[in-house]
Each structure stands twice: as C-alpha cells, then as structure tokens.
Coordinates of C-alpha atoms and ligand atoms in Angstrom, one line a residue:
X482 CA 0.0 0.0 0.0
X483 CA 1.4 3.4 -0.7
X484 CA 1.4 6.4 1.6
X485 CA -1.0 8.5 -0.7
X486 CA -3.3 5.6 -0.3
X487 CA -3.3 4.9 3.0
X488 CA -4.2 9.1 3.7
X489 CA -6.5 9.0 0.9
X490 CA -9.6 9.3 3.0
X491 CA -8.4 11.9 5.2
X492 CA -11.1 14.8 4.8
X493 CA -10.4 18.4 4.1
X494 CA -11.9 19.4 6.9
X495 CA -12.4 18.1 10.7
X496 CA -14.0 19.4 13.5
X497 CA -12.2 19.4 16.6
X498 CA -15.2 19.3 19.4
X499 CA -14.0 20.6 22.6
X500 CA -15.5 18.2 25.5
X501 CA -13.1 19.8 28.5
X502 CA -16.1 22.1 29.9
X503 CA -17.9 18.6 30.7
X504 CA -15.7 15.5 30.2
X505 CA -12.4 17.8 31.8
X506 CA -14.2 19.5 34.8
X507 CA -16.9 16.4 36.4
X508 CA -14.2 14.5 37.5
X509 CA -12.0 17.4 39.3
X510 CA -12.8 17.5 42.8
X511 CA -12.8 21.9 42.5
X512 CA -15.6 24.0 40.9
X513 CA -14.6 26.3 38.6
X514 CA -16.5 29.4 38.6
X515 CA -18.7 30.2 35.9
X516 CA -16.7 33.7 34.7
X517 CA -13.9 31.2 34.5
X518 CA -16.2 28.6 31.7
X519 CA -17.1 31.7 30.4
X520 CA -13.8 32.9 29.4
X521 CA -13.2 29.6 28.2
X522 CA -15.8 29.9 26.2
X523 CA -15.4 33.1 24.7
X524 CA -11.6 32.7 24.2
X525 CA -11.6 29.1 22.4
X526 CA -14.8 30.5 20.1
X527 CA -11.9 33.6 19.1
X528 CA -9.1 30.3 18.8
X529 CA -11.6 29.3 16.5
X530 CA -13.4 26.4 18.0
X531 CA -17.0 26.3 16.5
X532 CA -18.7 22.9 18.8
X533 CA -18.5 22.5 22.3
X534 CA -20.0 20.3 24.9
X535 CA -20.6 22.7 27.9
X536 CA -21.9 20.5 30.4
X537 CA -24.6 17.8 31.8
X538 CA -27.7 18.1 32.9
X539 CA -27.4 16.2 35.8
X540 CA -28.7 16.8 39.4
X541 CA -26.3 19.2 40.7
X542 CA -26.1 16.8 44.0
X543 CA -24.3 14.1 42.2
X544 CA -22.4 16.8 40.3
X545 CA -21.4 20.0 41.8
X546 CA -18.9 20.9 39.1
X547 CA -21.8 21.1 36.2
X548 CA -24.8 23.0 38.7
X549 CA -24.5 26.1 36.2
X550 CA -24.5 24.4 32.6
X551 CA -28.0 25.7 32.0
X552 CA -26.1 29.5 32.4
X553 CA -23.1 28.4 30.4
X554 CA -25.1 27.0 27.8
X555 CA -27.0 30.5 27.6
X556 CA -24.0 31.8 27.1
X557 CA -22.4 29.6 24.3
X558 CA -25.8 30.0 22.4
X559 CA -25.3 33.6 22.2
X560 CA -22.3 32.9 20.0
X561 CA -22.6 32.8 16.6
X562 CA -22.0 29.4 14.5
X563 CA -21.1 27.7 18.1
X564 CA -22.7 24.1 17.8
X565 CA -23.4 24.2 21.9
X566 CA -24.1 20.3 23.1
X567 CA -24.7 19.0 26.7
X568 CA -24.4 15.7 27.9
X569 CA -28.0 14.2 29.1
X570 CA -27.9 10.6 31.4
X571 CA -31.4 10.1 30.9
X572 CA -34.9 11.5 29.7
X573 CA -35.1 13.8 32.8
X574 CA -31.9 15.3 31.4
X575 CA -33.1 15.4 28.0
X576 CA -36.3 17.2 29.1
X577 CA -33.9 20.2 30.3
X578 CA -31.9 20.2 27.0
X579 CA -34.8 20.6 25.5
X580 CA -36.7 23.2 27.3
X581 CA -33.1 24.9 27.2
X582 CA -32.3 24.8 23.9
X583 CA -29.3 23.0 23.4
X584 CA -28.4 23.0 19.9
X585 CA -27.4 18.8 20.4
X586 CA -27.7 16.3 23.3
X587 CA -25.1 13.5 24.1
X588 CA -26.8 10.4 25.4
X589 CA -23.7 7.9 26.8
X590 CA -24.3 4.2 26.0
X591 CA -21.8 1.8 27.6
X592 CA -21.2 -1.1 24.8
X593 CA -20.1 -3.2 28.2
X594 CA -22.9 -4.4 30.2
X595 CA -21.3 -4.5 33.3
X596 CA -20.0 -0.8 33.4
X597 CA -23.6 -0.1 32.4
X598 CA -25.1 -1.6 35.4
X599 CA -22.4 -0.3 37.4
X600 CA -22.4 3.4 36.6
X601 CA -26.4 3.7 35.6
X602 CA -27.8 0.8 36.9
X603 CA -29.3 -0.1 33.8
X604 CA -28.6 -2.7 31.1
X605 CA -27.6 -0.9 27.2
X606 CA -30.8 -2.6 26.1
X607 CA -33.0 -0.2 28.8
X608 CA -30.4 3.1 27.9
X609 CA -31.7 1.9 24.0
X610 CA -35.5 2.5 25.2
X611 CA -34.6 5.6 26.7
X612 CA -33.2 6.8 23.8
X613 CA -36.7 5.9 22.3
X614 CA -38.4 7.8 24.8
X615 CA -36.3 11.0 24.2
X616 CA -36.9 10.6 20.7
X617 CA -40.6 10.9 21.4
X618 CA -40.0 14.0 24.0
X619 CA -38.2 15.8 21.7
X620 CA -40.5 15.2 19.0
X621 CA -43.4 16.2 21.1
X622 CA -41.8 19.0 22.4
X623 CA -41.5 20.1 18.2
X624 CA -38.0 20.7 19.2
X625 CA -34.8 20.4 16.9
X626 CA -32.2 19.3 19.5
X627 CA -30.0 17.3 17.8
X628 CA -30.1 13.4 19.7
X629 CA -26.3 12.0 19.7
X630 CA -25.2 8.9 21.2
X631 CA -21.9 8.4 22.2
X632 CA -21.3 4.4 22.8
X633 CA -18.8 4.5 25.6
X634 CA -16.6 1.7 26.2
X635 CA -16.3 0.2 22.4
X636 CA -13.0 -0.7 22.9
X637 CA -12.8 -2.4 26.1
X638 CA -14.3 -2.1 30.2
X639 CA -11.7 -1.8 33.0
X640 CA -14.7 -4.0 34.6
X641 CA -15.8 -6.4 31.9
X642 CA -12.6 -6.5 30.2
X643 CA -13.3 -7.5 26.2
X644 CA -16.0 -5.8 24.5
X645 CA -16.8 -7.7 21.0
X646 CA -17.4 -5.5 18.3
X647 CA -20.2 -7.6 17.2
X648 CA -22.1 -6.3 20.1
X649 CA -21.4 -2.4 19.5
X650 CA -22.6 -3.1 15.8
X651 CA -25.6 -4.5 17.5
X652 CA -26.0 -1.1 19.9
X653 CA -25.2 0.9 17.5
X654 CA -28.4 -0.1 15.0
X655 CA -30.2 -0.5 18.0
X656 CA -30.2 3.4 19.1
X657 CA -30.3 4.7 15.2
X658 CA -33.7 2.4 15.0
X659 CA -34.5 4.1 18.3
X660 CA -34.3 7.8 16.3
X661 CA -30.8 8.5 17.2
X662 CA -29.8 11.3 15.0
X663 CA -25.9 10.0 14.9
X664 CA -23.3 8.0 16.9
X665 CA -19.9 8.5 18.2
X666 CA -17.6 5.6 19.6
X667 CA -15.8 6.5 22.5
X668 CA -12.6 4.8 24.4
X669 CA -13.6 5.7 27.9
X670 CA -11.3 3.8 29.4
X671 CA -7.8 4.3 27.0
X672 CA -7.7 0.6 25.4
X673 CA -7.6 1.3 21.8
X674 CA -5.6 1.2 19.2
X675 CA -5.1 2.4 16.2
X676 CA -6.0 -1.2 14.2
X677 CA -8.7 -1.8 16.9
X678 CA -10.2 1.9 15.4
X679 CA -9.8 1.0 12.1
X680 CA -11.7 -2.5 12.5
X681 CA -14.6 -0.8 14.9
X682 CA -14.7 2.2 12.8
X683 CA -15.4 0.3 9.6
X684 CA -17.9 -2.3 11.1
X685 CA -20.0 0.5 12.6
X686 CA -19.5 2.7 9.2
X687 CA -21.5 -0.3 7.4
X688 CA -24.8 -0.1 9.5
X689 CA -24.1 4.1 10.4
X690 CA -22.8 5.2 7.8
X691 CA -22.1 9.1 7.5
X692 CA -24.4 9.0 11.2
X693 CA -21.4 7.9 12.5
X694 CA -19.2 11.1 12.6
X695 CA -17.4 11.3 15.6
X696 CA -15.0 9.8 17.6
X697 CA -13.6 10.0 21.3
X698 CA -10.5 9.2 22.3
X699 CA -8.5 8.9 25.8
X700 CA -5.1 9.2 26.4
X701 CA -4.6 6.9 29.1
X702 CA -1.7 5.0 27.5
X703 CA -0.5 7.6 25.3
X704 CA -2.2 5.9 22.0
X705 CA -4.7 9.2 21.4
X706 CA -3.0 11.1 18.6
X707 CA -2.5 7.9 17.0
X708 CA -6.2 6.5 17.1
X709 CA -7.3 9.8 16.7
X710 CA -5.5 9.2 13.2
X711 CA -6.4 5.8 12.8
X712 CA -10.1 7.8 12.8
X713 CA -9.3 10.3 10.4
X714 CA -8.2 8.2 8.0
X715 CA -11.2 6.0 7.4
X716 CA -13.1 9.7 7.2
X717 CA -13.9 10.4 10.8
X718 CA -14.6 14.3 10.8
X719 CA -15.1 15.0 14.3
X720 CA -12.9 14.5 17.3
X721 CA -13.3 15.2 21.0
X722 CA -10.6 16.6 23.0
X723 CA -9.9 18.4 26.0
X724 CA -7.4 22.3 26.3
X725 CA -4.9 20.2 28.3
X726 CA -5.7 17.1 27.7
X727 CA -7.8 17.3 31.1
X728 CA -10.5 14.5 31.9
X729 CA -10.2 10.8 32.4
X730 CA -11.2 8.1 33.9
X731 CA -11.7 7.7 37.4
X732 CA -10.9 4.3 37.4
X733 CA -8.2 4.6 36.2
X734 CA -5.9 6.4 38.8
X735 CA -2.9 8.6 37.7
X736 CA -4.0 8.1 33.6
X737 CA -3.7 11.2 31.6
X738 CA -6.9 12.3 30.5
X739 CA -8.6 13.2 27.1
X740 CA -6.3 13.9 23.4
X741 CA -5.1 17.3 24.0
X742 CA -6.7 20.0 22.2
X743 CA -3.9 21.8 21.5
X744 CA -2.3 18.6 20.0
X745 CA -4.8 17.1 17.8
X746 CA -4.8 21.1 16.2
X747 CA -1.5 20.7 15.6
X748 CA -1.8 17.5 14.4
X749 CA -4.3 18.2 11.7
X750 CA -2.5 21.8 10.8
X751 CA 0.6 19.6 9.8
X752 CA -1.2 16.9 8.1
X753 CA -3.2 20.0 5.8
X754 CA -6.2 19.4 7.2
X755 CA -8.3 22.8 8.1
X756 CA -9.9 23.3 11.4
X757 CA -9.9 27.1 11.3
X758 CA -8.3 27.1 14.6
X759 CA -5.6 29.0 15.8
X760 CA -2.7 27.4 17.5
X761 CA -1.1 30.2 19.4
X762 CA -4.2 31.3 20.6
X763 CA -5.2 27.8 22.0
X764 CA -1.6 27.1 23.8
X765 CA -2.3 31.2 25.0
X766 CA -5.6 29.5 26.6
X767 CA -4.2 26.6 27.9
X768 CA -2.3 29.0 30.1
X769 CA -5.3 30.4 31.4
X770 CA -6.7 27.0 31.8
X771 CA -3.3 25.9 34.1
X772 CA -4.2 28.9 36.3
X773 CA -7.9 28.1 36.5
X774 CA -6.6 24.7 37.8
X775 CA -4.0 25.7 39.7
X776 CA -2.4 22.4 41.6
X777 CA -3.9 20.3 38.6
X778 CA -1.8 18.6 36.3
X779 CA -2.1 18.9 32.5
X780 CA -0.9 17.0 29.9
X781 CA -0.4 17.4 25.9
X782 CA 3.4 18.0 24.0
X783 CA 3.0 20.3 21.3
X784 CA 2.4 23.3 23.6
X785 CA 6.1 23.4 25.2
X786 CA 8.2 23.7 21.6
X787 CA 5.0 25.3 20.1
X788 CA 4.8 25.2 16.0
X789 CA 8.3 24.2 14.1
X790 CA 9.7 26.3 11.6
X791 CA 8.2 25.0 8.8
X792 CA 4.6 25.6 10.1
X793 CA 4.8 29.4 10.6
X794 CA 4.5 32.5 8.3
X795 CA 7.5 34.7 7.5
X796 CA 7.6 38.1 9.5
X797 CA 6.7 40.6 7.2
X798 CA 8.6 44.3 8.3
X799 CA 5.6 46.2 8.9
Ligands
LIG1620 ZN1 -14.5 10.9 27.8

C-alpha cells in the first residue's frame, strides 16, 4: 500500500469538538467558577473552535462541578456558528436540554454491560429504550435538538474487560432504530488502538454510515493522537478533545486524561487538514486553563516547543 493511499480518505476538513467544559471539569474535585467557563468559552470560540460540549444536565447533588450548565449553555448559544451540546444521562436530562435549547444532546451508552449496570444501573438494552423515549420528548416537544449517542466503552471495560465488536454493531443499530440522529464511539477507558479503530470504525461505518461522525479518544496509555489518526483516516470528521488534555477516567488512577486539544490542532495543521483554529491562541488558553486549575496537572506535547519552523508565516517588516 502506498502512503498516498493509505491518507487518501483523510477529509479536508475536521472538527475538533472541545468536550473539556464537561468531560475535563466532572471528574475534578474543585468547581470552577462560571466567569472562568465563560472565558473559556469566549476565548476558544476567538481560537476558532466552533462545537462544544458545555456541560450535563445532571442533578447538581451528584455533580457540583456542572450545577450552572443551563447558564453556560445560555451563554455559548449567544455565539454565533457555536454548535453548543450537553451531555444528558437520561430523559429527565433530556427534558432540560430541550426546554433549554441545546443545539445537540449527548446520550452515553456503555457497549459493556457491566460498566452499564455499574455506573447507571441499567442494562444498554434499557439506555436503547430511553433513547426511544427521548426521541418521542423531543418530537413532542417540536424541538430540533439534535439526539447524539456516544457508545462508551467500544474498545474495552476496565470491569468487563473485552467488548466484541459484534455487540457495539448490535447497539449501534439498536439506538439509530431508536431515532438516534448520529453515533460517536468512544474509548472511555484508553484501550484502543489504532487497528482496533480502524476495525470498529469500519464495522460501525457499514450499519451508520455518514451518522457515525465522531470519535472520542482517551489518552490513558498515550495511544490518542495515533487512534485519533487511525479515525481520520477511514473519514472520521469530528474528534473530542480536552485544552490540556484534562479528563479521564476515574478508574483509572494517575492516567492522563482526554487527546489534547492543542495537540490534535497541531496535528491536523501539519497533516493540511483545516480546522480554522488558531494554535497560538489555544496554547495562550491553555495558560489560562493551568491557572484556572492551579495544583492540577495537564498533559499534551506540542504546547512546550509550540509550532516548528516549517509551520509558521515569514515576519513581514511592517
Ligand atoms: Zn471521555
């Protein structure tokens, strides 16, 4: 195989989504302020970042970190061309979502049936008929949210172990039959690789097809540039990732968190494909992030050396 052919389904373009409002802050013991998600906000929209999941609509008992998405989401819809998405557990989250007027809801799906029961206490077969039932809220509601569902754990449970693929085929046509608008596959737990991607990716392409449009990687081994790649390449043209690489896995102690931001930018700048996002001014939020999380640690490489050379205009003399 040659090189031109094994890039040849790289797309033009790619959306970075930026998932560190949600997936990076509910697993930090601290609260961030809301001027602080704001700023976040408002400075990664300037970097150029155009979707963004800004929270959960969870009970703000069991999440403390995400009590004020309903005000940050305000606030992201009053920026134009931001695609604003929350995450939504179950149909009493939906029902906010949609009375808030998200622009999309993320449902989470476990592919592994004992993380399911663990985390939700329900099997994927009942999340499936939930799904159904937010289908039929939304509907009723005449609202346009858009309904995503992100299968988590597709690659593998650090409580089941193996997931087969057979079985995330199955979930997958089970929540599109439910009136799932489109799927993402998520490594919630940092097992993948790059030909475990490529074989998921093009199993679930067959009964998605272009529903399936996103992917979501960890970084808890270090493989999530390189899977994010693995996506790209079979024409994947959203990715998740976190300013910092912030987020994680709570059972997972010590594991670096989500693909860095900053990194799969610089990633896709190199490679020539457009994101319409600004490098400096990501690494110059990044900063701001570090300060916001002071005592935190953050991860992602291409921020310390910043751009090479062969990456950055010629000064002009004014
Ligand atoms: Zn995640």
């Amino acid at each position: 195989m040659t090189t031109d052919s094994l890039f040849r389904r790289l797309p033009r373009r790619a959306v970075i989504r930026e998932v560190g409002l949600r997936d990076g802050l509910q697993i930090l013991q601290r609260v961030v302020p809301t001027a602080a998600k704001l700023e976040w906000i408002r400075n990664a929209y300037a970097a150029g970042q155009r979707e963004m999941e800004v929270g959960s609509f969870v009970p703000a008992r069991l999440m403390p970190q995400l009590a004020d998405t309903a005000e940050v989401l305000a606030y992201a819809k009053t920026l134009p061309g931001l695609l604003a998405s929350v995450l939504v557990p179950n149909l009493k989250g939906a029902e906010r979502a949609i009375a808030e007027e998200a622009h999309a809801m993320l449902v989470p799906l476990s592919a592994s049936h004992a993380h399911s029961l663990a985390n939700l206490r329900k099997t994927p077969d009942d999340v499936v008929a939930e799904i159904g039932r937010i289908r039929a809220a939304r509907d009723a509601a005449g609202s346009r949210v858009l309904l995503e569902v992100g299968i988590s754990t597709a690659f593998g449970c650090t409580i089941q172990g193996r997931v087969e693929e057979s079985e995330v085929v199955r979930l997958v046509q089970a929540v599109l039959d439910a009136g799932a608008d489109r799927v993402s596959l998520a490594d919630t737990v940092g097992y993948a690789d790059p030909l475990m991607v490529s074989r998921l990716v093009e199993k679930v392409l067959r009964v998605a097809g272009d529903r399936l449009d996103t992917a979501h990687f960890h970084d808890t081994r270090g493989m999530g540039i390189a899977n994010s790649c693995a996506a790209l390449q079979l024409g994947i043209r959203r990715l998740d990732a976190c300013l910092g690489g912030i987020g994680g896995c709570p059972h997972a102690p010590g594991a670096s968190g989500n693909v860095a931001t900053e990194d799969l930018a610089y990633l896709l700048a190199s490679m020539g494909v457009e994101t319409g996002l600004d490098f400096d001014a990501l690494v110059a939020l990044r900063g701001k992030l570090a300060q916001w999380l002071d005592g935190e640690t953050l991860y992602g490489s291409a921020w310390r050396a910043g751009l090479p050379k062969t990456m950055r205009q010629p000064e002009v003399a004014a």
